[in-house]
mmCIF file of C-alpha atoms and ligand atoms in Angstrom:
data_model
loop_
_atom_site.group_PDB
_atom_site.id
_atom_site.type_symbol
_atom_site.label_atom_id
_atom_site.label_comp_id
_atom_site.label_asym_id
_atom_site.label_seq_id
_atom_site.Cartn_x
_atom_site.Cartn_y
_atom_site.Cartn_z
ATOM 1 C CA MET A 6 0.000 0.000 0.000
ATOM 2 C CA PRO A 7 1.656 3.305 -1.040
ATOM 3 C CA CYS A 8 1.817 5.745 1.841
ATOM 4 C CA HIS A 9 4.176 8.584 1.069
ATOM 5 C CA GLN A 10 3.179 11.939 -0.308
ATOM 6 C CA ILE A 11 5.574 14.855 -0.780
ATOM 7 C CA SER A 12 4.139 18.302 -1.464
ATOM 8 C CA ILE A 13 5.896 21.189 -3.194
ATOM 9 C CA ASP A 14 3.927 24.436 -3.055
ATOM 10 C CA GLY A 15 4.952 27.956 -3.922
ATOM 11 C CA TYR A 16 4.738 30.971 -6.196
ATOM 12 C CA ALA A 17 4.532 30.826 -9.979
ATOM 13 C CA ALA A 18 7.646 29.896 -11.954
ATOM 14 C CA CYS A 19 10.002 29.321 -9.030
ATOM 15 C CA GLY A 20 10.914 25.802 -10.119
ATOM 16 C CA LYS A 21 8.341 23.618 -8.354
ATOM 17 C CA SER A 22 7.687 21.210 -11.192
ATOM 18 C CA THR A 23 11.380 20.872 -12.066
ATOM 19 C CA LEU A 24 12.206 19.929 -8.478
ATOM 20 C CA ALA A 25 9.126 17.712 -8.068
ATOM 21 C CA ARG A 26 9.868 15.748 -11.244
ATOM 22 C CA GLU A 27 13.543 15.226 -10.406
ATOM 23 C CA LEU A 28 12.732 14.196 -6.834
ATOM 24 C CA ALA A 29 10.047 11.749 -7.979
ATOM 25 C CA ASP A 30 12.545 10.099 -10.352
ATOM 26 C CA GLU A 31 15.155 9.778 -7.595
ATOM 27 C CA LEU A 32 12.651 8.205 -5.181
ATOM 28 C CA ASN A 33 10.821 6.131 -7.768
ATOM 29 C CA PHE A 34 7.558 7.947 -6.956
ATOM 30 C CA ILE A 35 5.114 9.310 -9.517
ATOM 31 C CA TYR A 36 4.962 13.046 -10.201
ATOM 32 C CA ILE A 37 1.680 14.946 -10.514
ATOM 33 C CA ASP A 38 1.479 18.538 -11.788
ATOM 34 C CA SER A 39 -1.721 19.794 -10.139
ATOM 35 C CA GLY A 40 -1.405 23.148 -11.954
ATOM 36 C CA ALA A 41 -1.767 21.341 -15.293
ATOM 37 C CA MET A 42 -5.137 20.038 -14.060
ATOM 38 C CA TYR A 43 -6.393 23.589 -13.300
ATOM 39 C CA ARG A 44 -5.057 24.667 -16.702
ATOM 40 C CA GLY A 45 -6.985 21.804 -18.338
ATOM 41 C CA VAL A 46 -10.290 22.893 -16.762
ATOM 42 C CA THR A 47 -9.558 26.488 -17.841
ATOM 43 C CA LEU A 48 -8.964 25.363 -21.414
ATOM 44 C CA TYR A 49 -12.283 23.488 -21.339
ATOM 45 C CA PHE A 50 -14.226 26.548 -20.066
ATOM 46 C CA LEU A 51 -12.597 28.813 -22.670
ATOM 47 C CA ARG A 52 -13.285 26.404 -25.521
ATOM 48 C CA GLU A 53 -16.894 25.756 -24.506
ATOM 49 C CA GLY A 54 -17.681 29.365 -23.610
ATOM 50 C CA VAL A 55 -18.512 28.432 -20.000
ATOM 51 C CA SER A 56 -18.739 31.554 -17.842
ATOM 52 C CA PHE A 57 -16.547 31.412 -14.747
ATOM 53 C CA ASP A 58 -17.452 34.717 -13.120
ATOM 54 C CA THR A 59 -19.346 32.547 -10.649
ATOM 55 C CA GLU A 60 -19.323 28.787 -10.091
ATOM 56 C CA PRO A 61 -20.566 26.831 -13.137
ATOM 57 C CA PRO A 62 -23.164 24.104 -12.398
ATOM 58 C CA ASP A 63 -21.814 21.227 -10.292
ATOM 59 C CA ALA A 64 -22.976 18.628 -12.807
ATOM 60 C CA LEU A 65 -20.890 20.295 -15.522
ATOM 61 C CA VAL A 66 -17.777 20.509 -13.330
ATOM 62 C CA GLN A 67 -18.182 16.878 -12.223
ATOM 63 C CA SER A 68 -18.506 15.727 -15.825
ATOM 64 C CA ILE A 69 -15.094 17.046 -16.897
ATOM 65 C CA ASP A 70 -12.653 14.172 -17.245
ATOM 66 C CA ILE A 71 -9.096 15.278 -16.392
ATOM 67 C CA ARG A 72 -6.226 12.823 -16.260
ATOM 68 C CA PHE A 73 -2.524 13.564 -15.711
ATOM 69 C CA GLU A 74 -0.041 10.971 -16.899
ATOM 70 C CA TYR A 75 3.588 10.890 -15.869
ATOM 71 C CA VAL A 76 6.143 8.816 -17.699
ATOM 72 C CA PRO A 77 9.676 9.248 -16.289
ATOM 73 C CA GLY A 78 12.010 10.762 -18.873
ATOM 74 C CA ALA A 79 9.189 11.683 -21.270
ATOM 75 C CA ALA A 80 6.921 14.724 -21.579
ATOM 76 C CA ASP A 81 3.966 14.820 -19.159
ATOM 77 C CA LYS A 82 0.508 14.299 -20.629
ATOM 78 C CA LEU A 83 -2.759 15.945 -19.644
ATOM 79 C CA TYR A 84 -5.910 14.388 -21.059
ATOM 80 C CA LEU A 85 -9.082 16.480 -21.167
ATOM 81 C CA ASN A 86 -12.113 14.296 -21.904
ATOM 82 C CA GLY A 87 -9.737 11.823 -23.540
ATOM 83 C CA GLU A 88 -7.929 14.385 -25.733
ATOM 84 C CA ASP A 89 -4.212 15.006 -25.205
ATOM 85 C CA VAL A 90 -4.098 18.783 -24.573
ATOM 86 C CA SER A 91 -0.588 18.853 -23.071
ATOM 87 C CA THR A 92 0.743 21.405 -25.573
ATOM 88 C CA LYS A 93 -2.277 23.718 -25.210
ATOM 89 C CA LEU A 94 -2.012 24.548 -21.517
ATOM 90 C CA ARG A 95 0.517 27.383 -21.489
ATOM 91 C CA THR A 96 -1.007 29.898 -23.892
ATOM 92 C CA SER A 97 -1.436 33.496 -22.704
ATOM 93 C CA GLN A 98 -5.206 32.989 -22.713
ATOM 94 C CA VAL A 99 -4.904 30.098 -20.232
ATOM 95 C CA ASN A 100 -2.244 31.981 -18.208
ATOM 96 C CA GLU A 101 -4.556 34.980 -17.888
ATOM 97 C CA ASN A 102 -7.623 33.027 -16.761
ATOM 98 C CA VAL A 103 -6.398 30.016 -14.797
ATOM 99 C CA SER A 104 -6.254 31.732 -11.388
ATOM 100 C CA LYS A 105 -9.865 32.905 -11.748
ATOM 101 C CA VAL A 106 -10.969 29.353 -12.535
ATOM 102 C CA ALA A 107 -8.830 27.958 -9.697
ATOM 103 C CA ALA A 108 -10.590 30.249 -7.212
ATOM 104 C CA LEU A 109 -13.966 28.508 -7.830
ATOM 105 C CA PRO A 110 -14.797 26.168 -4.914
ATOM 106 C CA ASN A 111 -16.568 23.494 -6.988
ATOM 107 C CA VAL A 112 -13.640 23.300 -9.433
ATOM 108 C CA ARG A 113 -11.262 22.890 -6.491
ATOM 109 C CA ARG A 114 -13.423 20.192 -4.883
ATOM 110 C CA ARG A 115 -13.420 18.196 -8.111
ATOM 111 C CA LEU A 116 -9.678 18.455 -8.715
ATOM 112 C CA VAL A 117 -8.641 17.923 -5.086
ATOM 113 C CA ALA A 118 -10.618 14.634 -5.075
ATOM 114 C CA LEU A 119 -8.825 13.491 -8.240
ATOM 115 C CA GLN A 120 -5.441 14.541 -6.811
ATOM 116 C CA GLN A 121 -6.108 12.633 -3.577
ATOM 117 C CA ASP A 122 -6.895 9.513 -5.628
ATOM 118 C CA TYR A 123 -3.339 9.565 -7.040
ATOM 119 C CA GLY A 124 -2.012 9.616 -3.483
ATOM 120 C CA HIS A 125 -4.107 6.599 -2.493
ATOM 121 C CA THR A 126 -2.698 4.474 -5.276
ATOM 122 C CA HIS A 127 0.910 5.685 -5.581
ATOM 123 C CA ASN A 128 3.761 7.215 -3.658
ATOM 124 C CA VAL A 129 3.638 10.697 -5.087
ATOM 125 C CA VAL A 130 5.444 14.015 -5.372
ATOM 126 C CA MET A 131 2.839 16.665 -6.238
ATOM 127 C CA ASP A 132 3.391 20.380 -6.841
ATOM 128 C CA GLY A 133 0.875 23.204 -6.688
ATOM 129 C CA ARG A 134 -0.474 25.798 -4.278
ATOM 130 C CA ASP A 135 -2.505 23.877 -1.662
ATOM 131 C CA ILE A 136 -0.931 20.431 -1.734
ATOM 132 C CA GLY A 137 0.557 20.520 1.771
ATOM 133 C CA THR A 138 -2.336 22.488 3.279
ATOM 134 C CA VAL A 139 -5.408 20.828 1.709
ATOM 135 C CA VAL A 140 -4.690 17.914 -0.627
ATOM 136 C CA PHE A 141 -2.200 16.002 1.540
ATOM 137 C CA PRO A 142 -2.144 17.572 5.028
ATOM 138 C CA GLY A 143 -0.372 14.430 6.278
ATOM 139 C CA ALA A 144 2.418 14.579 3.680
ATOM 140 C CA VAL A 145 5.698 13.111 4.900
ATOM 141 C CA LEU A 146 7.562 16.195 3.626
ATOM 142 C CA LYS A 147 6.152 19.611 2.708
ATOM 143 C CA ILE A 148 8.303 22.057 0.786
ATOM 144 C CA PHE A 149 7.387 25.704 0.278
ATOM 145 C CA LEU A 150 9.526 26.939 -2.603
ATOM 146 C CA THR A 151 10.202 30.566 -3.387
ATOM 147 C CA ALA A 152 12.574 32.752 -5.419
ATOM 148 C CA ASN A 153 12.724 36.481 -6.056
ATOM 149 C CA LEU A 154 10.459 37.914 -8.746
ATOM 150 C CA GLU A 155 13.098 38.845 -11.329
ATOM 151 C CA THR A 156 14.658 35.383 -11.072
ATOM 152 C CA ARG A 157 11.251 33.823 -11.673
ATOM 153 C CA VAL A 158 10.591 36.119 -14.637
ATOM 154 C CA ARG A 159 13.982 35.193 -16.147
ATOM 155 C CA ARG A 160 13.348 31.470 -15.645
ATOM 156 C CA ARG A 161 9.901 31.650 -17.258
ATOM 157 C CA MET A 162 11.324 33.736 -20.148
ATOM 158 C CA ASN A 163 14.020 31.159 -20.817
ATOM 159 C CA ASP A 164 11.433 28.374 -20.856
ATOM 160 C CA ILE A 165 9.199 30.282 -23.278
ATOM 161 C CA LYS A 166 12.184 31.179 -25.487
ATOM 162 C CA SER A 167 13.201 27.543 -25.774
ATOM 163 C CA SER A 168 9.670 26.610 -26.883
ATOM 164 C CA ASN A 169 9.805 29.314 -29.619
ATOM 165 C CA GLN A 170 6.702 31.094 -28.340
ATOM 166 C CA TYR A 171 6.018 34.839 -28.430
ATOM 167 C CA LEU A 172 7.868 36.535 -25.612
ATOM 168 C CA ASN A 173 7.250 39.784 -23.732
ATOM 169 C CA VAL A 174 8.980 40.269 -20.410
ATOM 170 C CA ASP A 175 6.457 42.789 -19.053
ATOM 171 C CA GLU A 176 3.542 40.491 -19.829
ATOM 172 C CA ILE A 177 5.297 37.612 -18.088
ATOM 173 C CA ARG A 178 6.038 39.713 -14.989
ATOM 174 C CA THR A 179 2.462 41.024 -14.838
ATOM 175 C CA ASN A 180 1.023 37.529 -15.228
ATOM 176 C CA LEU A 181 3.206 36.060 -12.459
ATOM 177 C CA LEU A 182 2.359 38.936 -10.091
ATOM 178 C CA THR A 183 -1.363 38.807 -10.875
ATOM 179 C CA ARG A 184 -1.592 35.038 -10.415
ATOM 180 C CA ASP A 185 0.421 35.144 -7.173
ATOM 181 C CA HIS A 186 -1.945 37.817 -5.846
ATOM 182 C CA ILE A 187 -5.152 35.969 -6.779
ATOM 183 C CA ASP A 188 -3.744 32.628 -5.578
ATOM 184 C CA SER A 189 -2.646 34.041 -2.198
ATOM 185 C CA THR A 190 -5.800 36.042 -1.454
ATOM 186 C CA ARG A 191 -8.646 33.756 -2.623
ATOM 187 C CA ALA A 192 -11.056 32.538 0.052
ATOM 188 C CA ASP A 193 -10.808 28.819 -0.797
ATOM 189 C CA SER A 194 -7.425 27.140 -0.205
ATOM 190 C CA PRO A 195 -5.155 30.163 -0.670
ATOM 191 C CA LEU A 196 -1.454 29.692 -1.316
ATOM 192 C CA LYS A 197 0.282 29.973 2.058
ATOM 193 C CA GLN A 198 3.174 28.465 3.978
ATOM 194 C CA SER A 199 1.943 25.873 6.417
ATOM 195 C CA GLU A 200 3.682 25.808 9.783
ATOM 196 C CA ASP A 201 5.073 22.358 9.136
ATOM 197 C CA SER A 202 6.569 23.163 5.714
ATOM 198 C CA VAL A 203 10.261 23.589 4.967
ATOM 199 C CA VAL A 204 10.787 26.921 3.202
ATOM 200 C CA ILE A 205 13.459 26.983 0.508
ATOM 201 C CA ASP A 206 14.409 30.146 -1.359
ATOM 202 C CA ASN A 207 16.149 28.836 -4.477
ATOM 203 C CA THR A 208 17.080 32.237 -5.976
ATOM 204 C CA ASN A 209 20.759 31.380 -5.665
ATOM 205 C CA LEU A 210 20.536 27.607 -5.839
ATOM 206 C CA THR A 211 21.159 25.485 -8.915
ATOM 207 C CA ARG A 212 18.742 22.706 -9.795
ATOM 208 C CA LYS A 213 21.300 20.192 -8.613
ATOM 209 C CA GLU A 214 21.838 21.962 -5.270
ATOM 210 C CA GLN A 215 18.110 22.161 -4.504
ATOM 211 C CA LEU A 216 17.630 18.517 -5.457
ATOM 212 C CA VAL A 217 20.462 17.306 -3.204
ATOM 213 C CA MET A 218 19.018 19.306 -0.298
ATOM 214 C CA VAL A 219 15.444 18.078 -0.728
ATOM 215 C CA ARG A 220 16.405 14.492 -1.527
ATOM 216 C CA SER A 221 18.273 14.129 1.760
ATOM 217 C CA LEU A 222 15.389 15.705 3.679
ATOM 218 C CA ALA A 223 12.962 13.300 1.989
ATOM 219 C CA ALA A 224 15.143 10.266 2.732
ATOM 220 C CA LEU A 225 15.303 11.229 6.400
ATOM 221 C CA ARG A 226 11.551 11.819 6.710
ATOM 222 C CA ILE A 227 10.692 8.560 4.935
ATOM 223 C CA GLN A 228 13.096 6.659 7.180
ATOM 224 C CA GLU A 229 11.511 8.210 10.292
ATOM 225 C CA SER A 230 7.959 7.629 9.048
ATOM 226 C CA SER A 231 5.838 5.011 10.786
ATOM 227 C CA CYS A 232 4.495 3.924 7.398
ATOM 228 C CA LYS A 233 6.668 1.107 6.038
ATOM 229 C CA GLU A 234 6.028 -0.628 2.745
HETATM 230 O O1 CDP B 310 3.775 26.588 -13.438
HETATM 231 P P1 CDP B 310 3.160 27.835 -12.849
HETATM 232 O O2 CDP B 310 3.775 28.158 -11.527
HETATM 233 O O3 CDP B 310 3.123 28.981 -13.793
HETATM 234 O O4 CDP B 310 1.613 27.541 -12.573
HETATM 235 P P2 CDP B 310 0.886 26.152 -12.427
HETATM 236 O O5 CDP B 310 1.494 25.335 -11.341
HETATM 237 O O6 CDP B 310 0.747 25.541 -13.773
HETATM 238 O O7 CDP B 310 -0.535 26.606 -11.894
HETATM 239 C C1 CDP B 310 -1.400 27.431 -12.668
HETATM 240 C C2 CDP B 310 -2.435 28.031 -11.759
HETATM 241 O O8 CDP B 310 -3.281 26.983 -11.269
HETATM 242 C C3 CDP B 310 -1.932 28.735 -10.528
HETATM 243 O O9 CDP B 310 -1.560 30.090 -10.772
HETATM 244 C C4 CDP B 310 -3.133 28.623 -9.598
HETATM 245 O O10 CDP B 310 -4.107 29.605 -9.886
HETATM 246 C C5 CDP B 310 -3.727 27.273 -9.969
HETATM 247 N N1 CDP B 310 -3.356 26.202 -9.050
HETATM 248 C C6 CDP B 310 -4.053 26.111 -7.862
HETATM 249 O O11 CDP B 310 -4.889 26.958 -7.555
HETATM 250 N N2 CDP B 310 -3.826 25.070 -7.022
HETATM 251 C C7 CDP B 310 -2.924 24.142 -7.316
HETATM 252 N N3 CDP B 310 -2.735 23.121 -6.487
HETATM 253 C C8 CDP B 310 -2.173 24.236 -8.508
HETATM 254 C C9 CDP B 310 -2.397 25.305 -9.349
HETATM 255 O O1 CDP B 311 6.681 24.728 -11.651
HETATM 256 P P1 CDP B 311 7.123 26.154 -11.607
HETATM 257 O O2 CDP B 311 6.224 27.055 -12.380
HETATM 258 O O3 CDP B 311 7.337 26.649 -10.210
HETATM 259 O O4 CDP B 311 8.548 26.246 -12.299
HETATM 260 P P2 CDP B 311 9.184 25.326 -13.443
HETATM 261 O O5 CDP B 311 8.171 25.062 -14.504
HETATM 262 O O6 CDP B 311 9.849 24.167 -12.788
HETATM 263 O O7 CDP B 311 10.208 26.298 -14.131
HETATM 264 C C1 CDP B 311 11.302 26.854 -13.525
HETATM 265 C C2 CDP B 311 12.452 27.020 -14.488
HETATM 266 O O8 CDP B 311 13.528 27.486 -13.685
HETATM 267 C C3 CDP B 311 12.921 25.721 -15.166
HETATM 268 O O9 CDP B 311 13.406 26.000 -16.464
HETATM 269 C C4 CDP B 311 14.102 25.303 -14.300
HETATM 270 O O10 CDP B 311 15.107 24.612 -15.023
HETATM 271 C C5 CDP B 311 14.637 26.623 -13.806
HETATM 272 N N1 CDP B 311 15.270 26.530 -12.480
HETATM 273 C C6 CDP B 311 16.510 27.027 -12.284
HETATM 274 O O11 CDP B 311 17.100 27.563 -13.234
HETATM 275 N N2 CDP B 311 17.135 26.934 -11.060
HETATM 276 C C7 CDP B 311 16.508 26.394 -10.025
HETATM 277 N N3 CDP B 311 17.099 26.336 -8.834
HETATM 278 C C8 CDP B 311 15.196 25.902 -10.207
HETATM 279 C C9 CDP B 311 14.594 25.987 -11.452
#
């Protein structure tokens, strides 16, 4: 029976998914990108013209089929009602609307339940905003990752540049700041550091350095855990 969940929460573009993926590979856990799931629901609402100024009907939200698939060493997949939409989740339209969609309680209820299912069937590293506070409050290790704004803007710019997309530094900065504000101030499951999380500012850390640090913390916590497989 799998029993270990590791949560990595934090601000936009600080390196959560990079760290989560690398840690999952080291530990032989699965990796789940919860943000991709919120992006998938946003894409669905935009495509179908569903208004998200207020909560859409529960039946509609419950009917959306979202599945994240992780294959170590390969690109992650996000299936929306059976369609692979993995390459359609990072457009400016999705970036600009995802935090509004993620503030809707019935959308959160639906996705949190799906995210918890992954944790019941696998040892998992999951990144997002409320993973340590709401999705897996009993996680064996909770990381709260942060980096200064200009570092995060530069990292997101480099990622966009390497995918040959349109690039505007002011738009990126505004989007990160706007999402961080909405995510931290919403009523339902706001982004916040839980008291039992380990805060890591990776502004001056390399990927390798942050991985070494978190991997040894994880090994220690798993060893101390009462849950043995
Ligand atoms: O990768 P990036 O930091 O840009 O964002 P993401 O992890 O893909 O998440 C996109 C958005 O989904 C966030 O800005 C939040 O509004 C929302 N989200 C959330 O509310 N709760 C989560 N557990 C994960 C993401
Ligand atoms: O998931 P999140 O939006 O927090 O960030 P990400 O998608 O992992 O993107 C962060 C980018 O910063 C990636 O290109 C990482 O390689 C890079 N990074 C870095 O340069 N140094 C670190 N210590 C962590 C991440």
